Short mmCIF file of C-alpha atoms in Angstrom, two decimals:
data_model
loop_
_atom_site.label_atom_id
_atom_site.label_comp_id
_atom_site.label_asym_id
_atom_site.label_seq_id
_atom_site.Cartn_x
_atom_site.Cartn_y
_atom_site.Cartn_z
CA MET N 1 -10.67 1.66 13.14
CA SER N 2 -6.76 0.53 13.07
CA THR N 3 -5.04 0.52 9.31
CA ALA N 4 -2.11 -2.44 10.80
CA THR N 5 -2.43 -5.39 9.63
CA VAL N 6 -5.32 -7.42 10.97
CA ARG N 7 -5.84 -11.50 10.35
CA GLU N 8 -9.60 -12.64 11.76
CA VAL N 9 -10.28 -17.06 11.78
CA SER N 10 -12.97 -18.55 12.99
CA LEU N 11 -12.34 -21.36 15.09
CA GLY N 12 -15.60 -24.60 14.97
CA VAL N 13 -18.82 -24.38 13.51
CA ASP N 14 -21.22 -24.66 16.59
CA PRO N 15 -20.56 -23.02 19.00
CA LYS N 16 -17.59 -20.48 17.44
CA VAL N 17 -14.86 -18.60 18.60
CA LYS N 18 -13.20 -15.86 16.22
CA VAL N 19 -9.84 -15.15 17.04
CA ARG N 20 -8.59 -11.48 16.14
CA ILE N 21 -4.52 -11.10 15.67
CA GLU N 22 -3.23 -7.35 15.03
CA GLU N 23 -0.06 -5.85 14.28
CA ASP N 24 0.83 -2.95 17.04
CA ASN N 25 4.64 -1.32 16.51
CA GLY N 26 6.16 -5.00 16.82
CA ASN N 27 3.75 -6.40 19.37
CA LEU N 28 0.60 -8.78 18.41
CA PHE N 29 -2.81 -8.28 19.94
CA ILE N 30 -4.45 -11.34 19.93
CA GLN N 31 -8.25 -11.90 21.01
CA PHE N 32 -10.42 -14.82 21.21
CA LEU N 33 -14.07 -14.44 21.23
CA ALA N 34 -17.71 -16.48 21.31
CA ASP N 35 -19.71 -15.83 18.92
CA GLN N 36 -22.61 -17.08 21.84
CA PRO N 37 -21.05 -15.80 25.19
CA ASP N 38 -23.84 -17.13 27.20
CA LEU N 39 -23.22 -20.66 25.87
CA VAL N 40 -19.29 -21.00 25.25
CA ASP N 41 -16.57 -20.59 28.30
CA LEU N 42 -13.02 -20.05 26.87
CA ASP N 43 -10.56 -22.07 28.95
CA GLY N 44 -7.52 -22.09 26.63
CA ALA N 45 -5.73 -21.73 23.21
CA PHE N 46 -3.25 -23.61 21.93
CA PHE N 47 -1.29 -22.49 18.69
CA ASN N 48 2.29 -23.03 17.07
CA LEU N 49 4.73 -20.13 15.57
CA THR N 50 5.98 -19.73 12.61
CA ASP N 51 9.65 -19.78 13.87
CA PRO N 52 9.49 -22.06 17.09
CA ALA N 53 12.85 -20.39 18.43
CA ALA N 54 11.16 -17.38 19.02
CA ALA N 55 9.33 -19.09 21.81
CA SER N 56 11.93 -18.59 24.29
CA ASP N 57 11.93 -14.51 24.06
CA LEU N 58 8.16 -14.64 24.11
CA VAL N 59 6.34 -12.47 26.43
CA ILE N 60 2.51 -12.08 27.36
CA PHE N 61 0.91 -8.99 28.54
CA PRO N 62 -0.69 -8.96 30.71
CA SER N 63 0.83 -11.32 32.77
CA VAL N 64 -0.51 -14.56 34.05
CA ASP N 65 -2.89 -14.15 37.48
CA ASP N 66 -2.91 -10.27 36.56
CA LEU N 67 -6.79 -10.56 37.05
CA ALA N 68 -7.03 -7.05 37.58
CA ASN N 69 -6.09 -6.03 34.01
CA GLY N 70 -7.09 -9.60 32.07
CA ASN N 71 -8.05 -12.81 31.98
CA VAL N 72 -4.83 -15.20 31.94
CA THR N 73 -4.07 -17.38 33.99
CA GLY N 74 -1.74 -19.86 32.72
CA PHE N 75 0.82 -19.36 29.45
CA ALA N 76 3.39 -21.96 28.61
CA ALA N 77 5.77 -21.61 24.95
CA ASN N 78 7.96 -24.99 24.61
CA PRO N 79 7.98 -25.61 20.91
CA GLY N 80 5.99 -28.88 19.70
CA ALA N 81 5.39 -29.86 24.04
CA LEU N 82 2.42 -28.42 24.63
CA ASP N 83 -1.05 -30.19 24.93
CA THR N 84 -2.62 -29.88 28.06
CA LEU N 85 -4.90 -27.43 30.45
CA SER N 86 -4.55 -27.18 34.13
CA ASN N 87 -7.99 -28.55 34.29
CA GLY N 88 -6.95 -31.90 32.44
CA ALA N 89 -8.14 -31.22 29.05
CA VAL N 90 -6.25 -32.88 26.29
CA VAL N 91 -5.95 -31.86 22.68
CA ALA N 92 -4.68 -34.22 20.12
CA ASP N 93 -1.42 -32.83 18.89
CA ARG N 94 1.25 -31.00 20.45
CA TYR N 95 1.73 -27.32 20.00
CA ASP N 96 4.15 -24.25 20.98
CA VAL N 97 2.56 -22.17 23.04
CA LYS N 98 -0.77 -22.59 25.35
CA VAL N 99 -2.92 -19.94 27.02
CA GLU N 100 -5.20 -20.40 29.45
CA PHE N 101 -8.33 -18.20 30.72
CA GLY N 102 -10.13 -18.00 34.12
CA GLN N 103 -11.50 -15.90 36.92
CA LEU N 104 -9.49 -17.28 39.39
CA PRO N 105 -5.50 -17.55 39.59
CA SER N 106 -3.96 -20.92 38.12
CA SER N 107 -7.09 -22.02 37.19
CA THR N 108 -9.61 -22.28 34.22
CA ALA N 109 -12.56 -21.83 36.72
CA GLY N 110 -15.09 -19.16 36.01
CA ASP N 111 -16.64 -18.33 32.84
CA VAL N 112 -14.53 -16.77 30.02
CA ASN N 113 -15.81 -15.25 27.02
CA ASP N 114 -13.63 -12.95 25.39
CA GLY N 115 -10.06 -13.79 26.34
CA LYS N 116 -7.53 -11.38 25.08
CA PHE N 117 -3.65 -10.34 25.61
CA THR N 118 -0.66 -9.19 23.94
CA PHE N 119 2.89 -10.34 22.61
CA TYR N 120 6.07 -9.30 22.42
CA LEU N 121 9.48 -10.58 22.28
CA ASP N 122 11.99 -9.81 25.13
CA SER N 123 14.79 -9.60 22.09
CA LEU N 124 12.79 -6.52 20.98
CA ALA N 125 12.50 -8.11 17.34
CA PRO N 126 9.20 -7.14 15.95
CA LEU N 127 6.57 -9.86 15.72
CA THR N 128 3.89 -9.75 12.54
CA VAL N 129 1.12 -11.02 12.21
CA ASP N 130 3.33 -14.12 9.62
CA SER N 131 4.55 -15.08 13.19
CA ILE N 132 1.61 -17.14 14.23
CA ASP N 133 0.88 -20.42 11.94
CA LEU N 134 -2.45 -19.59 11.83
CA SER N 135 -3.72 -23.15 10.30
CA SER N 136 -2.55 -24.31 14.14
CA LEU N 137 -4.87 -22.07 15.96
CA THR N 138 -6.97 -23.97 18.88
CA ALA N 139 -9.37 -23.01 21.23
CA VAL N 140 -10.61 -25.01 24.21
CA VAL N 141 -14.22 -24.83 25.64
CA ASN N 142 -16.61 -25.80 28.07
CA SER N 143 -13.66 -28.06 29.76
CA ASP N 144 -13.94 -27.38 33.12
CA ASP N 145 -16.41 -30.43 34.07
CA GLY N 146 -14.31 -33.10 31.93
CA THR N 147 -15.98 -32.63 28.31
CA GLY N 148 -15.93 -30.17 26.87
CA GLN N 149 -14.93 -29.37 22.69
CA VAL N 150 -11.46 -28.66 20.76
CA LEU N 151 -12.15 -25.49 18.12
CA GLN N 152 -9.97 -25.50 15.11
CA PRO N 153 -10.22 -23.18 11.80
CA SER N 154 -13.27 -23.65 9.95
CA GLU N 155 -12.85 -20.81 7.72
CA PRO N 156 -10.48 -19.16 5.53
CA GLU N 157 -8.75 -16.16 7.30
CA THR N 158 -9.23 -12.44 6.15
CA THR N 159 -6.90 -9.64 6.18
CA THR N 160 -7.50 -5.95 6.56
CA GLU N 161 -5.54 -3.90 4.30
CA VAL N 162 -5.22 -0.56 3.07
CA ALA N 163 -6.82 -0.33 -0.06
CA PHE N 164 -5.85 3.64 -0.30
CA THR N 165 -4.57 6.37 1.43
CA GLU N 166 -5.00 10.17 0.37
CA THR N 167 -2.91 13.02 1.95
CA PHE N 168 -3.86 15.60 -0.80
CA ASP N 169 -0.41 16.68 -0.75
CA ARG N 170 1.50 18.35 -4.24
CA LEU N 171 -2.49 18.29 -5.39
CA TRP N 172 -3.78 21.50 -6.89
CA HIS N 173 -7.46 19.99 -7.51
CA PRO N 174 -9.35 17.05 -6.35
CA ALA N 175 -9.27 15.75 -9.94
CA HIS N 176 -5.14 15.09 -9.63
CA SER N 177 -5.99 12.43 -6.99
CA GLN N 178 -6.22 8.85 -8.58
CA ASN N 179 -8.14 8.21 -5.75
CA ILE N 180 -11.46 10.43 -6.72
CA VAL N 181 -13.71 9.67 -9.63
CA ARG N 182 -15.93 12.66 -8.48
CA ASP N 183 -15.66 16.48 -7.49
CA ASP N 184 -18.97 18.77 -7.78
CA HIS N 185 -16.84 22.09 -6.53
CA TRP N 186 -14.74 20.84 -3.96
CA ASP N 187 -11.10 22.14 -3.81
CA VAL N 188 -7.43 21.56 -2.37
CA SER N 189 -6.08 24.32 -0.21
CA HIS N 190 -2.29 23.84 1.31
CA GLY N 191 -2.67 20.00 1.29
CA ARG N 192 -6.26 19.80 2.36
CA LEU N 193 -9.25 18.77 0.67
CA GLN N 194 -11.45 22.16 1.20
CA THR N 195 -15.24 22.73 0.86
CA ASP N 196 -17.03 26.03 1.55
CA GLY N 197 -20.15 27.76 0.12
CA ASP N 198 -18.40 28.20 -3.63
CA ASP N 199 -16.74 24.89 -3.07
CA GLY N 200 -19.30 21.83 -2.30
CA GLY N 201 -21.14 19.33 -3.55
CA VAL N 202 -20.53 15.80 -4.09
CA LEU N 203 -16.97 14.56 -3.71
CA GLN N 204 -16.69 10.62 -4.56
CA PHE N 205 -13.86 8.37 -3.91
CA ALA N 206 -12.97 5.70 -6.44
CA PRO N 207 -14.59 2.01 -5.18
CA VAL N 208 -12.78 -0.50 -3.30
CA ASP N 209 -13.17 -4.24 -4.20
CA THR N 210 -13.11 -6.17 -0.90
CA ASP N 211 -14.23 -9.74 0.43
CA GLY N 212 -15.95 -8.11 3.85
CA PRO N 213 -15.87 -5.36 5.88
CA VAL N 214 -14.39 -2.03 4.82
CA GLY N 215 -13.43 0.83 7.28
CA ILE N 216 -12.62 5.02 6.22
CA SER N 217 -10.97 7.30 8.74
CA PHE N 218 -10.50 10.77 7.91
CA ASP N 219 -8.84 14.30 9.81
CA ILE N 220 -11.55 16.95 9.66
CA ARG N 221 -11.45 20.36 11.37
CA ALA N 222 -13.73 23.72 10.26
CA ASP N 223 -12.46 27.16 10.10
CA CYS N 224 -14.70 29.17 13.03
CA PRO N 225 -17.90 26.74 13.89
CA SER N 226 -19.73 29.48 15.04
CA GLN N 227 -20.13 30.99 11.20
CA PHE N 228 -22.10 28.19 10.19
CA GLU N 229 -25.75 27.71 10.89
CA ALA N 230 -27.69 24.59 12.19
CA ARG N 231 -30.98 25.52 10.56
CA GLY N 232 -33.09 27.97 8.34
CA TRP N 233 -32.46 29.25 4.95
CA GLY N 234 -28.76 29.38 5.64
CA ALA N 235 -28.27 25.77 7.04
CA ASP N 236 -25.18 23.85 6.64
CA LYS N 237 -24.77 20.14 6.52
CA LEU N 238 -21.67 17.84 5.37
CA SER N 239 -22.61 14.39 5.26
CA LEU N 240 -20.57 11.08 4.71
CA GLN N 241 -22.05 8.56 2.83
CA VAL N 242 -21.12 4.72 1.64
CA ARG N 243 -22.56 2.26 -1.24
CA LEU N 244 -22.30 -1.19 -1.15
CA ASP N 245 -22.26 -3.65 -3.56
CA ASP N 246 -23.66 -1.29 -6.23
CA GLY N 247 -26.73 -0.50 -4.13
CA ARG N 248 -28.22 2.88 -2.97
CA TRP N 249 -25.97 5.85 -1.17
CA GLN N 250 -26.08 5.31 2.93
CA THR N 251 -25.81 7.67 5.28
CA LEU N 252 -22.86 7.21 8.12
CA ASP N 253 -23.38 10.78 9.28
CA ASP N 254 -24.90 13.87 8.77
CA PHE N 255 -22.68 16.94 10.16
CA VAL N 256 -24.52 20.22 11.64
CA VAL N 257 -22.80 22.61 13.94
CA ASP N 258 -23.94 22.32 17.42
CA GLU N 259 -24.51 26.15 17.87
CA ASP N 260 -24.30 26.12 21.57
CA ARG N 261 -20.77 23.67 21.94
CA ASP N 262 -19.20 25.25 18.66
CA VAL N 263 -18.71 21.86 17.19
CA PHE N 264 -20.05 19.49 14.48
CA VAL N 265 -21.77 16.58 15.62
CA GLY N 266 -22.62 13.20 13.37
CA SER N 267 -26.28 12.17 13.52
CA GLU N 268 -25.56 8.83 13.20
CA THR N 269 -22.32 8.26 15.66
CA GLY N 270 -22.43 11.29 17.74
CA GLN N 271 -18.86 12.18 16.93
CA THR N 272 -17.80 15.53 16.38
CA PHE N 273 -15.23 18.04 14.90
CA GLY N 274 -14.75 21.61 15.19
CA GLY N 275 -11.73 24.13 14.79
CA HIS N 276 -8.99 21.67 15.53
CA TYR N 277 -8.59 18.32 13.58
CA ALA N 278 -10.09 15.41 14.77
CA HIS N 279 -10.01 12.24 13.42
CA LEU N 280 -12.99 10.33 12.98
CA ASP N 281 -13.28 6.28 12.15
CA TYR N 282 -15.95 4.56 10.74
CA SER N 283 -16.50 0.55 10.88
CA GLY N 284 -18.75 -2.20 11.81
CA GLY N 285 -22.72 -1.79 11.55
CA ILE N 286 -23.27 -1.53 7.92
CA LEU N 287 -19.66 -1.38 6.65
CA ASP N 288 -19.46 -5.35 7.71
CA GLU N 289 -22.47 -5.89 5.11
CA VAL N 290 -20.31 -5.83 1.90
CA SER N 291 -18.67 -8.61 -0.14
CA ASP N 292 -17.96 -7.25 -3.27
CA THR N 293 -17.56 -3.33 -3.82
CA ALA N 294 -17.34 -0.16 -1.56
CA GLU N 295 -17.78 3.41 -2.30
CA PHE N 296 -17.60 6.81 0.07
CA ARG N 297 -18.13 10.16 -0.46
CA PHE N 298 -18.47 13.22 0.73
CA VAL N 299 -21.99 15.45 0.73
CA SER N 300 -21.35 19.10 1.57
CA ASP N 301 -24.10 21.34 1.16
CA ILE N 302 -22.59 25.55 2.55
CA SER N 303 -24.58 28.60 2.45
CA SER N 304 -21.75 31.06 2.54
CA SER N 305 -18.00 30.97 1.08
CA SER N 306 -16.34 32.07 4.49
CA GLU N 307 -17.58 29.07 6.11
CA ASP N 308 -14.61 26.46 5.34
CA ILE N 309 -14.34 22.76 6.15
CA TYR N 310 -11.03 20.98 5.94
CA ILE N 311 -10.32 17.15 5.24
CA ASP N 312 -7.06 15.50 5.03
CA ASN N 313 -5.30 12.36 5.54
CA VAL N 314 -8.23 9.76 4.25
CA SER N 315 -7.61 5.57 4.47
CA VAL N 316 -9.83 3.82 3.55
CA THR N 317 -9.45 -0.26 4.61
CA ARG N 318 -10.82 -3.11 3.00
CA THR N 319 -10.79 -7.27 3.91
CA VAL N 320 -9.18 -9.81 1.76
CA SER N 321 -9.27 -13.16 2.06
CA GLY N 322 -6.14 -15.51 3.86
CA GLU N 323 -4.93 -18.51 2.37
CA ASP N 324 -6.77 -18.89 -0.55
CA ARG N 325 -5.96 -15.25 -1.84
CA THR N 326 -3.63 -15.68 -5.22
CA PRO N 327 -0.78 -13.29 -4.82
CA GLU N 328 -1.47 -9.93 -6.53
CA ASP N 329 0.94 -7.45 -7.86
CA GLU N 330 1.12 -4.32 -5.30
CA VAL N 331 2.76 -1.06 -6.43
CA VAL N 332 4.83 0.12 -3.92
CA GLN N 333 5.89 3.29 -5.24
CA SER N 334 4.98 5.72 -7.91
CA GLU N 335 5.54 9.36 -9.13
CA ASP N 336 4.23 10.77 -12.32
CA PHE N 337 6.03 14.22 -11.42
CA GLY N 338 2.92 15.98 -12.13
CA HIS N 339 2.62 19.34 -9.96
CA LEU N 340 5.92 19.28 -8.84
CA TRP N 341 8.87 22.26 -9.83
CA PHE N 342 11.95 19.94 -8.77
CA ALA N 343 12.51 15.93 -8.07
CA SER N 344 13.75 16.52 -4.80
CA GLN N 345 9.98 17.54 -3.95
CA SER N 346 8.95 13.93 -4.93
CA ASP N 347 8.15 11.78 -2.08
CA ILE N 348 10.13 8.95 -3.93
CA VAL N 349 12.93 10.64 -4.32
CA GLU N 350 16.15 10.62 -1.87
CA GLY N 351 17.32 13.87 -0.96
CA TRP N 352 18.73 16.40 -3.50
CA THR N 353 19.39 15.69 -7.30
CA ASP N 354 20.55 17.67 -10.12
CA TRP N 355 18.29 16.01 -12.03
CA ASP N 356 15.23 18.70 -13.14
CA VAL N 357 11.36 18.73 -13.66
CA LYS N 358 9.77 19.91 -16.99
CA HIS N 359 6.03 20.22 -18.26
CA GLY N 360 5.68 17.07 -15.29
CA MET N 361 8.12 15.27 -16.35
CA LEU N 362 11.50 13.96 -15.19
CA HIS N 363 14.46 15.65 -17.07
CA THR N 364 18.01 15.19 -17.20
CA ASP N 365 20.93 16.77 -20.08
CA GLY N 366 24.29 18.57 -20.00
CA ARG N 367 23.58 21.00 -17.07
CA ASP N 368 21.47 19.02 -15.05
CA ASP N 369 22.95 15.35 -15.28
CA GLY N 370 24.50 13.40 -12.55
CA ARG N 371 22.48 11.02 -9.64
CA ILE N 372 18.96 10.60 -8.90
CA THR N 373 18.29 8.08 -6.43
CA PHE N 374 15.05 6.47 -5.20
CA GLU N 375 13.83 6.16 -1.69
CA LYS N 376 14.43 2.38 -0.76
CA VAL N 377 11.35 -0.25 -0.39
CA GLU N 378 11.31 -3.20 2.03
CA THR N 379 10.61 -6.17 0.45
CA ASP N 380 11.32 -10.02 0.28
CA GLY N 381 9.46 -10.46 -2.93
CA ASP N 382 10.56 -10.46 -6.67
CA VAL N 383 10.11 -6.75 -8.28
CA ARG N 384 9.63 -4.99 -11.62
CA PHE N 385 10.86 -1.49 -11.98
CA ASN N 386 9.11 0.17 -14.89
CA PHE N 387 9.14 3.85 -16.56
CA ASP N 388 8.08 5.93 -19.48
CA ALA N 389 11.32 7.87 -21.78
CA LYS N 390 11.96 9.43 -24.47
CA THR N 391 14.69 11.60 -26.16
CA PRO N 392 13.25 14.18 -28.73
CA HIS N 393 16.51 14.41 -30.26
CA ALA N 394 18.78 11.23 -29.84
CA ARG N 395 21.07 12.33 -33.07
CA HIS N 396 22.61 14.80 -31.12
CA PHE N 397 24.10 12.58 -28.52
CA GLU N 398 27.66 10.87 -28.95
CA GLN N 399 28.73 7.25 -28.25
CA HIS N 400 32.71 7.61 -27.30
CA GLY N 401 35.22 10.15 -26.43
CA TRP N 402 35.42 12.96 -24.03
CA HIS N 403 31.76 13.69 -25.09
CA GLY N 404 30.25 10.23 -24.92
CA ASP N 405 27.08 10.46 -23.26
CA SER N 406 25.28 7.45 -21.48
CA LEU N 407 22.18 6.75 -19.16
CA LYS N 408 22.44 4.10 -16.45
CA VAL N 409 19.42 1.96 -14.83
CA GLN N 410 21.22 0.64 -11.56
CA VAL N 411 19.79 -1.47 -8.43
CA GLN N 412 20.75 -2.07 -5.25
CA VAL N 413 19.53 -5.05 -3.59
CA ASP N 414 19.68 -5.54 0.11
CA ASP N 415 21.97 -2.74 0.51
CA GLY N 416 24.95 -4.59 -2.03
CA ASP N 417 26.81 -3.18 -4.70
CA TRP N 418 24.77 -1.34 -7.16
CA ASN N 419 23.89 -3.29 -10.21
CA THR N 420 23.51 -1.86 -13.63
CA LEU N 421 20.77 -3.37 -15.29
CA ASP N 422 21.00 -1.07 -18.98
CA THR N 423 23.05 1.58 -20.03
CA PHE N 424 21.69 3.45 -22.80
CA VAL N 425 23.89 5.25 -25.39
CA VAL N 426 23.26 6.48 -28.96
CA ASN N 427 22.86 3.91 -31.98
CA ASP N 428 24.94 4.34 -34.86
CA LYS N 429 21.84 5.85 -37.08
CA GLY N 430 21.20 8.40 -33.95
CA THR N 431 18.10 7.32 -33.67
CA ALA N 432 17.42 6.36 -30.44
CA LEU N 433 19.26 5.56 -27.05
CA VAL N 434 20.12 1.70 -26.65
CA GLY N 435 20.18 -0.20 -23.65
CA SER N 436 23.61 -2.72 -23.20
CA GLU N 437 21.66 -5.21 -21.45
CA THR N 438 18.06 -5.65 -22.80
CA GLY N 439 17.79 -4.04 -25.97
CA GLN N 440 15.36 -1.63 -25.08
CA GLU N 441 15.31 1.57 -26.80
CA ILE N 442 14.58 5.36 -25.79
CA GLY N 443 13.21 7.40 -28.86
CA ARG N 444 11.58 10.34 -30.06
CA ASP N 445 8.77 9.50 -28.66
CA PHE N 446 7.72 7.95 -25.15
CA SER N 447 8.03 4.04 -24.78
CA THR N 448 7.54 1.94 -21.24
CA LEU N 449 10.62 0.48 -20.59
CA SER N 450 10.39 -2.70 -17.56
CA TYR N 451 13.12 -4.76 -15.66
CA GLU N 452 11.72 -7.48 -14.10
CA GLY N 453 13.92 -11.35 -13.37
CA GLY N 454 17.62 -11.98 -12.67
CA VAL N 455 19.09 -9.74 -9.22
CA LEU N 456 15.38 -8.45 -9.33
CA GLU N 457 13.87 -12.01 -7.99
CA THR N 458 16.82 -11.86 -5.26
CA ALA N 459 15.92 -9.49 -2.70
CA SER N 460 15.78 -10.41 1.01
CA SER N 461 15.17 -7.28 2.74
CA SER N 462 15.15 -4.09 0.07
CA VAL N 463 15.82 -2.78 -3.23
CA GLN N 464 16.73 0.50 -4.51
CA PHE N 465 16.72 1.73 -7.87
CA ARG N 466 18.69 4.98 -9.24
CA PHE N 467 19.61 6.85 -12.78
CA VAL N 468 23.25 8.00 -13.56
CA SER N 469 22.92 10.45 -16.37
CA ASP N 470 26.36 11.55 -17.98
CA ILE N 471 25.35 13.91 -20.90
CA SER N 472 28.11 16.55 -22.15
CA HIS N 473 25.42 19.34 -23.85
CA ASN N 474 22.29 21.18 -22.78
CA ASN N 475 20.98 20.52 -26.14
CA GLU N 476 21.27 16.31 -25.09
CA ASN N 477 17.85 16.05 -23.29
CA ILE N 478 16.12 12.90 -21.69
CA TYR N 479 12.50 12.87 -20.02
CA ILE N 480 11.41 10.49 -17.66
CA ASP N 481 7.91 9.85 -16.78
CA ASN N 482 5.26 7.80 -14.90
CA VAL N 483 8.10 5.88 -12.67
CA GLU N 484 6.57 2.89 -10.98
CA LEU N 485 8.00 -0.15 -8.67
CA THR N 486 5.79 -3.24 -8.15
CA VAL N 487 6.33 -6.44 -5.69
CA LEU N 488 5.22 -8.89 -8.01
CA GLY N 489 2.78 -11.74 -6.62
CA GLU N 490 3.42 -15.72 -7.32
CA GLU N 491 1.55 -15.61 -10.91
CA ALA N 492 3.46 -12.46 -12.09
CA LYS N 493 6.92 -13.88 -11.47
CA THR N 494 9.51 -15.24 -14.02
CA GLY N 495 10.06 -18.88 -14.12
CA ASP N 496 13.45 -18.11 -15.48
CA ASP N 497 16.25 -15.81 -15.11
CA ALA N 498 17.01 -15.47 -18.64
CA GLY N 499 13.51 -15.89 -19.91
CA SER N 500 12.77 -11.92 -19.44
CA GLN N 501 16.15 -11.39 -21.69
CA TYR N 502 14.44 -13.69 -24.33
CA ASP N 503 11.68 -11.82 -24.83
CA ILE N 504 13.38 -8.76 -24.76
CA VAL N 505 15.55 -10.32 -27.41
CA PHE N 506 12.38 -11.50 -29.23
CA ASP N 507 10.90 -8.45 -29.27
CA SER N 508 14.00 -6.86 -31.06
CA LEU N 509 13.92 -9.18 -33.44
CA LEU N 510 10.32 -8.32 -34.59
CA ASP N 511 11.50 -4.95 -34.79
CA THR N 512 14.26 -5.27 -36.77
CA ALA N 513 11.98 -6.98 -39.19
CA ARG N 514 9.33 -4.32 -39.19
CA GLU N 515 12.02 -1.70 -40.11
CA THR N 516 13.21 -4.23 -42.68
CA VAL N 517 9.74 -4.15 -44.53
CA GLU N 518 10.10 -0.14 -44.46
CA ASP N 519 13.24 -0.02 -45.47
CA PRO N 520 14.32 -2.96 -47.87
CA ALA N 521 18.02 -1.56 -48.07
CA GLU N 522 18.29 -2.84 -44.51
CA ASP N 523 20.40 -5.92 -44.24
CA LEU N 524 18.03 -8.47 -42.40
CA ASP N 525 20.32 -11.22 -42.60
CA GLU N 526 22.98 -9.47 -40.77
CA ASP N 527 21.22 -7.76 -37.99
CA LEU N 528 19.12 -11.53 -37.40
CA GLU N 529 22.70 -12.89 -36.80
CA GLU N 530 23.85 -10.30 -34.21
CA ASP N 531 20.64 -11.04 -32.38
CA LEU N 532 20.58 -14.43 -32.49
CA GLU N 533 24.28 -14.14 -31.00
CA GLU N 534 23.20 -12.03 -28.22
CA VAL N 535 20.74 -14.94 -27.17
CA MET N 536 23.23 -17.59 -27.48
CA ALA N 537 25.33 -15.59 -25.30
#
């Protein structure tokens, strides 16, 4: 089972041909598969490229008439010019790409019900699923006798995506993983899930929403398989189970040791693992019979504490609908700093930093200040950056002079210059650090600060964020937690560059009003005037 991006499109109704397109390290694997092999002879396929200029560099494998390795007997790429097969069959529109299938050289003759090939570019530029105009996919079938049918998309395409991957790195216990909802007595040892006679029972993963087939893969090994028992009072077993659409739990495999071979063997699939890591995949079968939710779990029944099984790199995939699916927000970077000793241990932190981690929170003061830069994220979408922040004693900070203190939030878009989203400096009252651009505040209690719109809507290739602290004393502390970067779906995008700024200032007006109710001596009119001047500016 692949965890790469996959699209599937159905062509026609009766008969039907399924088209599967899979990304493979910059190449595209494409398969046209008839649903009724005995009744369908696949003669050719047409489609368009989203970038017609790529047609001149397009290379196909296997090559034309290499019948020892495939059934491709014709190929052409000429933007907007192709509409005819070598047997004379003509389609109504003109396309960028044509591929023919057959059992004889340069001919569509012979029955083909499974036509597949790989595309790559001579320029070495990567191809993706989005390189193909899926709505243009067309198959010509049963046309060698002068009749035949032209099949075009009949259902929305679907995408296979990774719902979650869990590596168990930097976890002390399964409960620390957001992807695990139940663990009876399982453990985490050296970044791997562990079960034995003392640490067993049910370990259940979080449910995933899906529009179709799901899959699961993982790495697994056993310490000294010869120590395990296959039968009797001390018999040992590890089960993998699934629950689909809130139904009953079903067994995908019961693993029991084969004492003659010193390996565990799955009761349903025959997959094996032993003293070295094996990568096991599950897809198809009952995993295709789902339309709403799927849940996976391991059930461990092991008799002795010296019998250990380790599991790592669990990945669950799901199916989502294609064109009709409303784009959703996608969290592409997150860190809660729990279970870290140093900031540089975080996967999202780029390189070494003088910043520290205290009590599961990112920390900076006069001794641990400077830059902390997060890893670059490749994206061409609008993004939102948010985090929680607090300072226990804002009154210790200075606004100006040699001892002046500040915290900057900065972003680099498409490897350009660093842009400052906010510079936080203590207010006159000494009650909070206030952002220079948004007016957001860092006070005694954690508050969530959020940035979107403006320059964060301009990325065409990448974004990268950093904090820059310049603090003069050790008793001036800032804590940051729950850093999160989100690529926004269409529904979440800001409609106006200034819209989010207005919202922030409006929130500031409300806060000022609330403070005035608590302190009648506050000059509300003066504060409102200052905030309104900021809006007008």
